[in-house]
Short mmCIF file of N, CA, C and O and ligand atoms in Angstrom, two decimals:
data_model
loop_
_atom_site.label_atom_id
_atom_site.label_comp_id
_atom_site.label_asym_id
_atom_site.label_seq_id
_atom_site.Cartn_x
_atom_site.Cartn_y
_atom_site.Cartn_z
N MET A 1 44.35 51.39 -7.14
CA MET A 1 44.05 51.54 -5.73
C MET A 1 44.39 50.26 -4.97
O MET A 1 44.09 49.18 -5.46
N GLU A 2 44.93 50.39 -3.76
CA GLU A 2 45.28 49.22 -3.00
C GLU A 2 44.06 48.51 -2.48
O GLU A 2 43.02 49.08 -2.25
N ARG A 3 44.25 47.25 -2.21
CA ARG A 3 43.22 46.39 -1.69
C ARG A 3 43.39 46.33 -0.14
O ARG A 3 44.52 46.33 0.35
N PHE A 4 42.29 46.26 0.55
CA PHE A 4 42.36 46.14 2.01
C PHE A 4 41.59 44.91 2.44
O PHE A 4 40.59 44.57 1.82
N CYS A 5 41.98 44.35 3.59
CA CYS A 5 41.26 43.16 4.07
C CYS A 5 39.87 43.54 4.60
O CYS A 5 38.93 42.80 4.50
N CYS A 6 39.77 44.80 5.17
CA CYS A 6 38.46 45.25 5.66
C CYS A 6 38.54 46.75 5.90
O CYS A 6 39.63 47.33 5.99
N ASP A 7 37.40 47.41 5.98
CA ASP A 7 37.36 48.86 6.17
C ASP A 7 37.93 49.30 7.51
O ASP A 7 38.52 50.36 7.61
N LYS A 8 37.73 48.50 8.55
CA LYS A 8 38.24 48.92 9.85
C LYS A 8 39.77 48.99 9.88
O LYS A 8 40.33 49.86 10.45
N PHE A 9 40.35 48.00 9.25
CA PHE A 9 41.81 47.98 9.19
C PHE A 9 42.28 49.20 8.36
O PHE A 9 43.21 49.91 8.73
N ARG A 10 41.59 49.42 7.27
CA ARG A 10 41.96 50.53 6.39
C ARG A 10 41.90 51.87 7.14
O ARG A 10 42.78 52.73 6.96
N PHE A 11 40.86 52.04 7.92
CA PHE A 11 40.74 53.30 8.69
C PHE A 11 41.91 53.54 9.60
O PHE A 11 42.48 54.63 9.64
N ARG A 12 42.35 52.49 10.31
CA ARG A 12 43.50 52.62 11.22
C ARG A 12 44.79 52.72 10.49
O ARG A 12 45.75 53.36 10.95
N TYR A 13 44.86 52.15 9.35
CA TYR A 13 46.09 52.20 8.50
C TYR A 13 46.24 53.62 7.93
O TYR A 13 47.35 54.15 7.84
N GLU A 14 45.14 54.23 7.53
CA GLU A 14 45.24 55.51 6.89
C GLU A 14 45.25 56.68 7.89
O GLU A 14 45.53 57.80 7.52
N ALA A 15 44.95 56.42 9.15
CA ALA A 15 45.02 57.46 10.16
C ALA A 15 46.43 58.02 10.27
O ALA A 15 47.40 57.33 10.06
N GLY A 16 46.52 59.28 10.65
CA GLY A 16 47.84 59.89 10.82
C GLY A 16 48.60 59.19 11.94
O GLY A 16 47.97 58.58 12.83
N ASN A 17 49.90 59.30 11.93
CA ASN A 17 50.72 58.56 12.88
C ASN A 17 50.67 59.19 14.29
O ASN A 17 51.28 58.71 15.21
N GLY A 18 49.98 60.30 14.42
CA GLY A 18 49.85 60.90 15.74
C GLY A 18 48.47 60.69 16.34
O GLY A 18 48.19 61.20 17.44
N MET A 19 47.66 59.89 15.68
CA MET A 19 46.27 59.73 16.12
C MET A 19 46.04 58.44 16.82
O MET A 19 45.66 57.44 16.19
N GLY A 20 46.27 58.37 18.10
CA GLY A 20 45.94 57.18 18.89
C GLY A 20 46.56 55.92 18.29
O GLY A 20 47.61 55.97 17.64
N PHE A 21 45.94 54.78 18.51
CA PHE A 21 46.46 53.52 17.99
C PHE A 21 46.32 53.53 16.50
O PHE A 21 45.32 53.93 15.96
N ASN A 22 47.34 53.02 15.85
CA ASN A 22 47.22 52.89 14.41
C ASN A 22 48.06 51.71 13.95
O ASN A 22 48.97 51.25 14.63
N PHE A 23 47.75 51.26 12.77
CA PHE A 23 48.52 50.19 12.16
C PHE A 23 49.55 50.78 11.22
O PHE A 23 49.26 51.73 10.55
N ARG A 24 50.67 50.12 11.24
CA ARG A 24 51.71 50.51 10.31
C ARG A 24 52.26 49.33 9.58
O ARG A 24 52.38 48.24 10.18
N ILE A 25 52.52 49.53 8.33
CA ILE A 25 53.15 48.48 7.55
C ILE A 25 54.54 48.97 7.18
O ILE A 25 54.70 50.07 6.62
N ILE A 26 55.50 48.18 7.54
CA ILE A 26 56.89 48.55 7.27
C ILE A 26 57.60 47.47 6.50
O ILE A 26 57.17 46.32 6.44
N LYS A 27 58.72 47.85 5.90
CA LYS A 27 59.52 46.90 5.16
C LYS A 27 60.85 46.78 5.86
O LYS A 27 61.48 47.78 6.18
N LEU A 28 61.28 45.55 6.03
CA LEU A 28 62.57 45.38 6.70
C LEU A 28 63.68 45.95 5.82
O LEU A 28 63.63 45.79 4.60
N SER A 29 64.66 46.56 6.46
CA SER A 29 65.74 47.14 5.69
C SER A 29 66.73 46.05 5.18
O SER A 29 66.77 44.94 5.72
N GLN A 30 67.44 46.43 4.18
CA GLN A 30 68.40 45.48 3.61
C GLN A 30 69.48 45.14 4.64
O GLN A 30 69.93 44.03 4.72
N LYS A 31 69.80 46.10 5.49
CA LYS A 31 70.80 45.89 6.55
C LYS A 31 70.29 44.76 7.52
O LYS A 31 71.06 43.91 7.92
N PHE A 32 69.03 44.80 7.84
CA PHE A 32 68.42 43.83 8.73
C PHE A 32 68.46 42.46 8.04
O PHE A 32 68.84 41.47 8.62
N ILE A 33 68.09 42.39 6.78
CA ILE A 33 68.11 41.16 5.99
C ILE A 33 69.49 40.59 5.98
O ILE A 33 69.73 39.36 6.17
N ASP A 34 70.47 41.45 5.75
CA ASP A 34 71.87 41.02 5.63
C ASP A 34 72.44 40.44 6.91
O ASP A 34 73.40 39.69 6.92
N ARG A 35 71.79 40.73 8.03
CA ARG A 35 72.23 40.19 9.32
C ARG A 35 71.80 38.73 9.48
O ARG A 35 72.08 38.11 10.50
N GLY A 36 71.05 38.21 8.51
CA GLY A 36 70.74 36.79 8.60
C GLY A 36 69.29 36.38 8.66
O GLY A 36 68.93 35.26 8.94
N TYR A 37 68.38 37.34 8.39
CA TYR A 37 66.98 37.01 8.37
C TYR A 37 66.66 36.06 7.23
O TYR A 37 67.02 36.33 6.09
N LEU A 38 66.00 34.96 7.54
CA LEU A 38 65.78 33.95 6.52
C LEU A 38 64.35 33.79 6.05
O LEU A 38 64.07 32.98 5.19
N GLY A 39 63.44 34.56 6.60
CA GLY A 39 62.06 34.43 6.18
C GLY A 39 61.82 34.92 4.78
O GLY A 39 62.74 35.49 4.16
N ASP A 40 60.63 34.78 4.27
CA ASP A 40 60.39 35.21 2.89
C ASP A 40 59.47 36.40 2.81
O ASP A 40 59.15 36.85 1.71
N ASN A 41 59.03 36.93 3.94
CA ASN A 41 58.18 38.11 3.90
C ASN A 41 58.97 39.29 4.51
O ASN A 41 59.28 39.26 5.67
N ARG A 42 59.22 40.26 3.69
CA ARG A 42 60.00 41.42 4.19
C ARG A 42 59.16 42.49 4.84
O ARG A 42 59.66 43.48 5.30
N TYR A 43 57.85 42.25 4.90
CA TYR A 43 57.00 43.25 5.48
C TYR A 43 56.62 42.90 6.90
O TYR A 43 56.54 41.72 7.27
N ARG A 44 56.40 43.89 7.71
CA ARG A 44 55.94 43.66 9.08
C ARG A 44 54.75 44.54 9.39
O ARG A 44 54.64 45.68 8.85
N TYR A 45 53.85 44.03 10.20
CA TYR A 45 52.58 44.70 10.48
C TYR A 45 52.57 45.00 11.97
O TYR A 45 52.67 44.09 12.80
N ILE A 46 52.46 46.24 12.30
CA ILE A 46 52.58 46.60 13.71
C ILE A 46 51.45 47.53 14.13
O ILE A 46 50.91 48.29 13.33
N ILE A 47 51.12 47.42 15.39
CA ILE A 47 50.22 48.36 16.03
C ILE A 47 51.09 49.25 16.93
O ILE A 47 51.92 48.75 17.69
N THR A 48 50.92 50.53 16.82
CA THR A 48 51.68 51.42 17.65
C THR A 48 50.73 52.45 18.29
O THR A 48 49.59 52.66 17.80
N GLU A 49 51.22 53.11 19.33
CA GLU A 49 50.52 54.27 19.80
C GLU A 49 50.95 55.41 18.88
O GLU A 49 51.79 55.22 18.01
N GLY A 50 50.36 56.55 19.00
CA GLY A 50 50.78 57.65 18.15
C GLY A 50 52.25 57.98 18.33
O GLY A 50 52.83 57.78 19.40
N TYR A 51 52.87 58.42 17.29
CA TYR A 51 54.28 58.82 17.39
C TYR A 51 54.58 59.79 16.25
O TYR A 51 53.83 59.90 15.28
N THR A 52 55.68 60.51 16.37
CA THR A 52 56.10 61.34 15.30
C THR A 52 57.43 60.85 14.72
O THR A 52 57.66 60.94 13.54
N VAL A 53 58.30 60.31 15.56
CA VAL A 53 59.56 59.74 15.09
C VAL A 53 59.57 58.29 15.56
O VAL A 53 59.27 58.02 16.72
N PHE A 54 59.91 57.43 14.64
CA PHE A 54 59.90 55.99 14.98
C PHE A 54 61.16 55.67 15.76
O PHE A 54 62.19 55.35 15.24
N ASP A 55 61.07 55.73 17.07
CA ASP A 55 62.28 55.40 17.87
C ASP A 55 62.03 54.21 18.75
O ASP A 55 60.89 53.67 18.80
N GLU A 56 63.01 53.78 19.47
CA GLU A 56 62.89 52.56 20.26
C GLU A 56 61.95 52.72 21.46
O GLU A 56 61.60 51.73 22.11
N ASN A 57 61.56 53.94 21.79
CA ASN A 57 60.64 54.12 22.91
C ASN A 57 59.19 54.06 22.47
O ASN A 57 58.31 54.10 23.32
N THR A 58 58.96 53.99 21.18
CA THR A 58 57.60 53.87 20.69
C THR A 58 57.03 52.55 21.08
O THR A 58 57.61 51.53 20.80
N LYS A 59 55.90 52.57 21.76
CA LYS A 59 55.25 51.31 22.14
C LYS A 59 54.67 50.68 20.83
O LYS A 59 53.94 51.36 20.12
N MET A 60 54.94 49.42 20.63
CA MET A 60 54.44 48.76 19.44
C MET A 60 54.41 47.27 19.63
O MET A 60 55.10 46.71 20.50
N THR A 61 53.64 46.61 18.84
CA THR A 61 53.61 45.16 18.82
C THR A 61 53.37 44.69 17.39
O THR A 61 52.66 45.32 16.63
N VAL A 62 54.04 43.62 17.05
CA VAL A 62 53.91 43.04 15.71
C VAL A 62 52.70 42.12 15.66
O VAL A 62 52.47 41.33 16.59
N ILE A 63 51.88 42.24 14.63
CA ILE A 63 50.72 41.35 14.48
C ILE A 63 50.81 40.62 13.13
O ILE A 63 51.47 41.09 12.23
N GLU A 64 50.10 39.48 13.05
CA GLU A 64 50.15 38.73 11.81
C GLU A 64 48.74 38.58 11.22
O GLU A 64 48.59 38.31 10.01
N TYR A 65 47.71 38.81 12.01
CA TYR A 65 46.33 38.67 11.53
C TYR A 65 45.60 40.00 11.81
O TYR A 65 45.84 40.66 12.83
N CYS A 66 44.70 40.35 10.95
CA CYS A 66 43.88 41.52 11.19
C CYS A 66 43.02 41.29 12.42
O CYS A 66 42.34 40.27 12.52
N PRO A 67 43.05 42.21 13.37
CA PRO A 67 42.24 42.04 14.63
C PRO A 67 40.75 42.22 14.37
O PRO A 67 39.97 41.88 15.23
N TYR A 68 40.37 42.68 13.23
CA TYR A 68 38.97 42.94 12.93
C TYR A 68 38.34 41.79 12.18
O TYR A 68 37.29 41.29 12.51
N CYS A 69 38.99 41.38 11.08
CA CYS A 69 38.35 40.36 10.23
C CYS A 69 39.13 39.04 10.26
O CYS A 69 38.65 38.03 9.71
N GLY A 70 40.29 39.01 10.93
CA GLY A 70 41.03 37.77 11.05
C GLY A 70 41.86 37.42 9.80
O GLY A 70 42.48 36.35 9.73
N GLY A 71 41.89 38.32 8.82
CA GLY A 71 42.65 38.04 7.61
C GLY A 71 44.15 37.93 7.85
O GLY A 71 44.65 38.57 8.77
N VAL A 72 44.79 37.13 7.05
CA VAL A 72 46.27 36.99 7.15
C VAL A 72 46.85 38.19 6.47
O VAL A 72 46.71 38.39 5.25
N LEU A 73 47.53 39.05 7.24
CA LEU A 73 47.99 40.34 6.70
C LEU A 73 49.01 40.14 5.56
O LEU A 73 48.93 40.86 4.56
N ALA A 74 49.84 39.16 5.69
CA ALA A 74 50.85 38.96 4.65
C ALA A 74 50.29 38.57 3.28
O ALA A 74 50.88 38.75 2.26
N SER A 75 49.05 38.06 3.34
CA SER A 75 48.45 37.66 2.04
C SER A 75 47.83 38.86 1.32
O SER A 75 47.55 38.77 0.12
N VAL A 76 47.65 39.95 2.01
CA VAL A 76 47.05 41.15 1.37
C VAL A 76 48.14 42.25 1.21
O VAL A 76 48.25 42.84 0.12
N TYR A 77 48.84 42.50 2.27
CA TYR A 77 49.75 43.66 2.31
C TYR A 77 51.18 43.21 2.03
O TYR A 77 51.97 42.97 2.93
N ASN A 78 51.49 43.00 0.76
CA ASN A 78 52.79 42.44 0.44
C ASN A 78 53.43 43.13 -0.75
O ASN A 78 54.08 42.53 -1.57
N SER A 79 53.25 44.46 -0.81
CA SER A 79 53.97 45.22 -1.80
C SER A 79 54.41 46.55 -1.19
O SER A 79 53.85 46.98 -0.17
N ASP A 80 55.35 47.20 -1.84
CA ASP A 80 55.91 48.45 -1.32
C ASP A 80 54.84 49.56 -1.28
O ASP A 80 54.95 50.55 -0.59
N ASN A 81 53.76 49.36 -2.07
CA ASN A 81 52.71 50.37 -2.10
C ASN A 81 52.07 50.58 -0.73
O ASN A 81 51.46 51.63 -0.50
N TYR A 82 52.17 49.60 0.12
CA TYR A 82 51.50 49.69 1.42
C TYR A 82 52.42 50.26 2.50
O TYR A 82 51.93 50.54 3.59
N VAL A 83 53.69 50.37 2.21
CA VAL A 83 54.60 50.71 3.28
C VAL A 83 54.38 52.14 3.80
O VAL A 83 54.34 53.08 3.03
N ASN A 84 54.15 52.26 5.13
CA ASN A 84 53.94 53.56 5.71
C ASN A 84 55.24 54.30 5.94
O ASN A 84 55.34 55.50 5.71
N GLU A 85 56.22 53.63 6.54
CA GLU A 85 57.41 54.29 6.97
C GLU A 85 58.65 53.50 6.65
O GLU A 85 58.64 52.30 6.77
N PHE A 86 59.70 54.21 6.37
CA PHE A 86 61.00 53.55 6.13
C PHE A 86 61.98 53.98 7.23
O PHE A 86 63.08 53.51 7.27
N ASN A 87 61.57 54.85 8.11
CA ASN A 87 62.48 55.36 9.13
C ASN A 87 62.49 54.58 10.43
O ASN A 87 62.57 55.11 11.53
N HIS A 88 62.36 53.27 10.29
CA HIS A 88 62.36 52.41 11.46
C HIS A 88 63.72 51.77 11.59
O HIS A 88 64.51 51.67 10.63
N PRO A 89 64.09 51.26 12.76
CA PRO A 89 65.43 50.77 13.01
C PRO A 89 65.68 49.33 12.60
O PRO A 89 66.74 48.79 12.90
N PHE A 90 64.76 48.66 11.91
CA PHE A 90 65.01 47.31 11.53
C PHE A 90 64.50 47.01 10.09
O PHE A 90 63.92 47.89 9.49
ZN1 ZN B 101 40.76 43.12 8.23
#
């Protein structure tokens, strides 16, 4: 079973993607990496409003720290087991 930084984050992470604000963990595509991304963390942590298709009109923002407990997201959520969606454009 995966580890979570806190229960509040877990609740929002596990909520369906049509249910209000939720957290999503995505992995950057190889295509994006190939365009010159030089960082060492391929995962991104985002807050979005509900959505059904991940398109450019989806309101979202990238976060680095858990808004509930302050944990560094990259230190916990750093494997493919956490990835919610692969159908994103980056
Ligand atoms: Zn947390």
